[in-house]
Amino acid sequence: MRNVAGLSTSDAQKSSDMFAKCRYMDEITGNRGVIFATGTPVSNSMTELYTMQRYLQYERLQELNMTHFDCWASRFGETVTALELAPEG
């Protein structure tokens, strides 16, 4: 997907590192090694939902053949073209 608010096409080092650590913990614990204890995991975009699910349920995403954001978004989201106001109005 292109030109979607909040969607970056490049990998951030911190998120890649976190994903690798989550995968490692899943491998050594049989997918029982990672728990995120937060009240606000999603604050800005649906990409955050995908990222959280990718960290915590990667095996399930593989089973459903939804390891890429585009596949996941086409199943759970809806593309809407709209103007977005700048924060200053």
Short mmCIF file of N, CA and C in Angstrom, two decimals:
data_model
loop_
_atom_site.label_atom_id
_atom_site.label_comp_id
_atom_site.label_asym_id
_atom_site.label_seq_id
_atom_site.Cartn_x
_atom_site.Cartn_y
_atom_site.Cartn_z
N MET A 1 0.85 -1.18 0.00
CA MET A 1 0.00 0.00 0.00
C MET A 1 0.89 1.23 0.00
N ARG A 2 0.43 2.25 -0.70
CA ARG A 2 1.17 3.50 -0.78
C ARG A 2 0.27 4.66 -0.40
N ASN A 3 0.89 5.74 0.06
CA ASN A 3 0.17 6.96 0.43
C ASN A 3 -0.91 6.73 1.49
N VAL A 4 -0.61 5.89 2.44
CA VAL A 4 -1.53 5.63 3.54
C VAL A 4 -0.97 6.31 4.78
N ALA A 5 -1.79 7.10 5.44
CA ALA A 5 -1.35 7.82 6.64
C ALA A 5 -0.86 6.84 7.69
N GLY A 6 0.33 7.10 8.22
CA GLY A 6 0.89 6.27 9.27
C GLY A 6 1.61 5.03 8.80
N LEU A 7 1.68 4.81 7.48
CA LEU A 7 2.30 3.61 6.94
C LEU A 7 3.66 3.94 6.37
N SER A 8 4.69 3.41 7.00
CA SER A 8 6.05 3.60 6.53
C SER A 8 6.46 2.40 5.70
N THR A 9 7.21 2.63 4.63
CA THR A 9 7.64 1.52 3.78
C THR A 9 9.02 1.00 4.16
N SER A 10 9.65 1.60 5.15
CA SER A 10 10.96 1.15 5.57
C SER A 10 10.88 0.54 6.98
N ASP A 11 11.78 -0.39 7.25
CA ASP A 11 11.83 -1.02 8.58
C ASP A 11 12.62 -0.14 9.53
N ALA A 12 12.08 0.05 10.72
CA ALA A 12 12.80 0.77 11.76
C ALA A 12 13.64 -0.25 12.54
N GLN A 13 14.83 0.13 12.93
CA GLN A 13 15.72 -0.78 13.64
C GLN A 13 15.11 -1.27 14.95
N LYS A 14 14.45 -0.39 15.69
CA LYS A 14 13.86 -0.79 16.97
C LYS A 14 12.76 -1.83 16.78
N SER A 15 11.89 -1.63 15.78
CA SER A 15 10.80 -2.58 15.58
C SER A 15 11.32 -3.90 15.02
N SER A 16 12.33 -3.87 14.17
CA SER A 16 12.93 -5.11 13.67
C SER A 16 13.58 -5.89 14.80
N ASP A 17 14.23 -5.18 15.70
CA ASP A 17 14.86 -5.80 16.86
C ASP A 17 13.81 -6.43 17.78
N MET A 18 12.72 -5.71 18.02
CA MET A 18 11.65 -6.22 18.87
C MET A 18 11.02 -7.46 18.25
N PHE A 19 10.80 -7.44 16.94
CA PHE A 19 10.22 -8.59 16.25
C PHE A 19 11.14 -9.81 16.39
N ALA A 20 12.45 -9.61 16.19
CA ALA A 20 13.41 -10.72 16.32
C ALA A 20 13.40 -11.29 17.74
N LYS A 21 13.31 -10.42 18.74
CA LYS A 21 13.28 -10.89 20.13
C LYS A 21 11.99 -11.65 20.43
N CYS A 22 10.86 -11.17 19.91
CA CYS A 22 9.59 -11.87 20.11
C CYS A 22 9.62 -13.24 19.44
N ARG A 23 10.16 -13.32 18.23
CA ARG A 23 10.26 -14.60 17.53
C ARG A 23 11.16 -15.58 18.30
N TYR A 24 12.27 -15.07 18.83
CA TYR A 24 13.18 -15.91 19.61
C TYR A 24 12.49 -16.47 20.85
N MET A 25 11.79 -15.60 21.57
CA MET A 25 11.08 -16.05 22.77
C MET A 25 10.00 -17.07 22.42
N ASP A 26 9.30 -16.86 21.29
CA ASP A 26 8.30 -17.83 20.85
C ASP A 26 8.94 -19.18 20.54
N GLU A 27 10.10 -19.16 19.92
CA GLU A 27 10.79 -20.40 19.57
C GLU A 27 11.17 -21.21 20.80
N ILE A 28 11.72 -20.54 21.80
CA ILE A 28 12.21 -21.30 22.96
C ILE A 28 11.12 -21.63 23.98
N THR A 29 9.94 -21.02 23.85
CA THR A 29 8.86 -21.28 24.81
C THR A 29 7.62 -21.91 24.18
N GLY A 30 7.69 -22.25 22.91
CA GLY A 30 6.51 -22.83 22.25
C GLY A 30 5.37 -21.84 22.10
N ASN A 31 5.70 -20.62 21.68
CA ASN A 31 4.72 -19.54 21.46
C ASN A 31 4.02 -19.08 22.74
N ARG A 32 4.68 -19.21 23.88
CA ARG A 32 4.12 -18.76 25.15
C ARG A 32 5.06 -17.81 25.87
N GLY A 33 5.99 -17.18 25.12
CA GLY A 33 7.03 -16.42 25.77
C GLY A 33 6.86 -14.93 25.84
N VAL A 34 5.85 -14.37 25.16
CA VAL A 34 5.73 -12.91 25.11
C VAL A 34 4.34 -12.48 25.52
N ILE A 35 4.28 -11.53 26.44
CA ILE A 35 3.02 -10.92 26.85
C ILE A 35 3.26 -9.41 26.91
N PHE A 36 2.41 -8.65 26.27
CA PHE A 36 2.49 -7.20 26.36
C PHE A 36 1.43 -6.75 27.35
N ALA A 37 1.82 -6.11 28.41
CA ALA A 37 0.88 -5.64 29.43
C ALA A 37 0.77 -4.12 29.32
N THR A 38 -0.16 -3.68 28.50
CA THR A 38 -0.37 -2.25 28.31
C THR A 38 -1.86 -1.98 28.12
N GLY A 39 -2.28 -0.83 28.53
CA GLY A 39 -3.67 -0.45 28.34
C GLY A 39 -3.91 0.26 27.03
N THR A 40 -2.85 0.73 26.40
CA THR A 40 -3.00 1.49 25.16
C THR A 40 -1.99 1.05 24.10
N PRO A 41 -2.15 -0.15 23.53
CA PRO A 41 -1.21 -0.60 22.51
C PRO A 41 -1.39 0.10 21.17
N VAL A 42 -2.59 0.65 20.94
CA VAL A 42 -2.88 1.28 19.66
C VAL A 42 -3.32 2.71 19.91
N SER A 43 -2.63 3.66 19.29
CA SER A 43 -3.01 5.04 19.51
C SER A 43 -3.20 5.84 18.22
N ASN A 44 -2.59 5.41 17.12
CA ASN A 44 -2.63 6.26 15.94
C ASN A 44 -3.16 5.62 14.66
N SER A 45 -2.86 4.37 14.40
CA SER A 45 -3.22 3.82 13.09
C SER A 45 -3.45 2.32 13.14
N MET A 46 -4.03 1.81 12.07
CA MET A 46 -4.26 0.38 11.99
C MET A 46 -2.96 -0.39 11.78
N THR A 47 -1.91 0.29 11.35
CA THR A 47 -0.62 -0.38 11.23
C THR A 47 -0.12 -0.82 12.61
N GLU A 48 -0.50 -0.09 13.64
CA GLU A 48 -0.12 -0.49 15.00
C GLU A 48 -0.81 -1.78 15.40
N LEU A 49 -2.05 -1.97 14.97
CA LEU A 49 -2.76 -3.23 15.24
C LEU A 49 -2.03 -4.39 14.59
N TYR A 50 -1.66 -4.20 13.33
CA TYR A 50 -0.94 -5.25 12.61
C TYR A 50 0.40 -5.55 13.29
N THR A 51 1.10 -4.51 13.69
CA THR A 51 2.41 -4.69 14.33
C THR A 51 2.27 -5.47 15.63
N MET A 52 1.26 -5.14 16.45
CA MET A 52 1.05 -5.87 17.69
C MET A 52 0.72 -7.34 17.42
N GLN A 53 -0.12 -7.58 16.44
CA GLN A 53 -0.46 -8.97 16.12
C GLN A 53 0.76 -9.71 15.56
N ARG A 54 1.57 -9.02 14.81
CA ARG A 54 2.78 -9.63 14.26
C ARG A 54 3.76 -10.01 15.38
N TYR A 55 3.89 -9.15 16.37
CA TYR A 55 4.75 -9.47 17.52
C TYR A 55 4.21 -10.65 18.31
N LEU A 56 2.90 -10.67 18.56
CA LEU A 56 2.32 -11.61 19.51
C LEU A 56 1.71 -12.86 18.90
N GLN A 57 1.32 -12.83 17.62
CA GLN A 57 0.66 -13.98 17.00
C GLN A 57 1.20 -14.26 15.61
N TYR A 58 2.50 -14.24 15.45
CA TYR A 58 3.09 -14.42 14.12
C TYR A 58 2.76 -15.79 13.53
N GLU A 59 2.78 -16.82 14.35
CA GLU A 59 2.46 -18.17 13.87
C GLU A 59 1.04 -18.21 13.30
N ARG A 60 0.11 -17.56 13.98
CA ARG A 60 -1.28 -17.53 13.50
C ARG A 60 -1.39 -16.78 12.18
N LEU A 61 -0.67 -15.67 12.05
CA LEU A 61 -0.66 -14.94 10.79
C LEU A 61 -0.11 -15.80 9.66
N GLN A 62 0.90 -16.62 9.95
CA GLN A 62 1.43 -17.52 8.94
C GLN A 62 0.39 -18.56 8.53
N GLU A 63 -0.33 -19.10 9.51
CA GLU A 63 -1.38 -20.08 9.21
C GLU A 63 -2.43 -19.50 8.28
N LEU A 64 -2.76 -18.23 8.48
CA LEU A 64 -3.79 -17.57 7.67
C LEU A 64 -3.23 -16.92 6.41
N ASN A 65 -1.91 -17.07 6.20
CA ASN A 65 -1.23 -16.49 5.04
C ASN A 65 -1.40 -14.97 5.01
N MET A 66 -1.21 -14.34 6.16
CA MET A 66 -1.35 -12.89 6.28
C MET A 66 -0.12 -12.26 6.94
N THR A 67 1.08 -12.70 6.56
CA THR A 67 2.29 -12.15 7.17
C THR A 67 2.68 -10.81 6.57
N HIS A 68 2.07 -10.41 5.48
CA HIS A 68 2.34 -9.10 4.89
C HIS A 68 1.17 -8.16 5.21
N PHE A 69 1.51 -6.90 5.46
CA PHE A 69 0.50 -5.93 5.85
C PHE A 69 -0.63 -5.83 4.83
N ASP A 70 -0.31 -5.82 3.55
CA ASP A 70 -1.34 -5.68 2.52
C ASP A 70 -2.39 -6.79 2.60
N CYS A 71 -1.96 -8.02 2.83
CA CYS A 71 -2.90 -9.14 2.97
C CYS A 71 -3.78 -8.95 4.19
N TRP A 72 -3.15 -8.58 5.29
CA TRP A 72 -3.88 -8.38 6.54
C TRP A 72 -4.88 -7.23 6.41
N ALA A 73 -4.43 -6.12 5.84
CA ALA A 73 -5.28 -4.93 5.72
C ALA A 73 -6.46 -5.18 4.78
N SER A 74 -6.26 -5.96 3.72
CA SER A 74 -7.37 -6.23 2.80
C SER A 74 -8.45 -7.08 3.47
N ARG A 75 -8.06 -7.83 4.49
CA ARG A 75 -9.04 -8.67 5.18
C ARG A 75 -9.74 -7.94 6.32
N PHE A 76 -9.01 -7.08 7.03
CA PHE A 76 -9.57 -6.45 8.23
C PHE A 76 -9.82 -4.95 8.09
N GLY A 77 -9.42 -4.36 6.98
CA GLY A 77 -9.56 -2.92 6.84
C GLY A 77 -10.32 -2.52 5.60
N GLU A 78 -10.49 -1.23 5.47
CA GLU A 78 -11.16 -0.66 4.31
C GLU A 78 -10.40 0.59 3.92
N THR A 79 -10.03 0.68 2.64
CA THR A 79 -9.31 1.84 2.16
C THR A 79 -10.29 2.96 1.86
N VAL A 80 -10.05 4.12 2.45
CA VAL A 80 -10.90 5.29 2.24
C VAL A 80 -10.01 6.44 1.82
N THR A 81 -10.36 7.07 0.73
CA THR A 81 -9.63 8.23 0.27
C THR A 81 -10.32 9.48 0.83
N ALA A 82 -9.56 10.28 1.59
CA ALA A 82 -10.13 11.46 2.21
C ALA A 82 -9.04 12.48 2.48
N LEU A 83 -9.44 13.71 2.58
CA LEU A 83 -8.49 14.76 2.95
C LEU A 83 -8.21 14.67 4.44
N GLU A 84 -6.99 14.96 4.82
CA GLU A 84 -6.63 14.94 6.22
C GLU A 84 -6.21 16.33 6.63
N LEU A 85 -6.85 16.87 7.64
CA LEU A 85 -6.54 18.20 8.10
C LEU A 85 -5.19 18.24 8.83
N ALA A 86 -4.48 19.31 8.63
CA ALA A 86 -3.23 19.51 9.35
C ALA A 86 -3.55 19.79 10.83
N PRO A 87 -2.66 19.43 11.74
CA PRO A 87 -2.93 19.65 13.17
C PRO A 87 -3.22 21.12 13.51
N GLU A 88 -2.63 22.03 12.78
CA GLU A 88 -2.86 23.45 13.07
C GLU A 88 -4.15 23.99 12.45
N GLY A 89 -4.89 23.10 11.77
CA GLY A 89 -6.19 23.50 11.26
C GLY A 89 -6.16 23.81 9.81
#
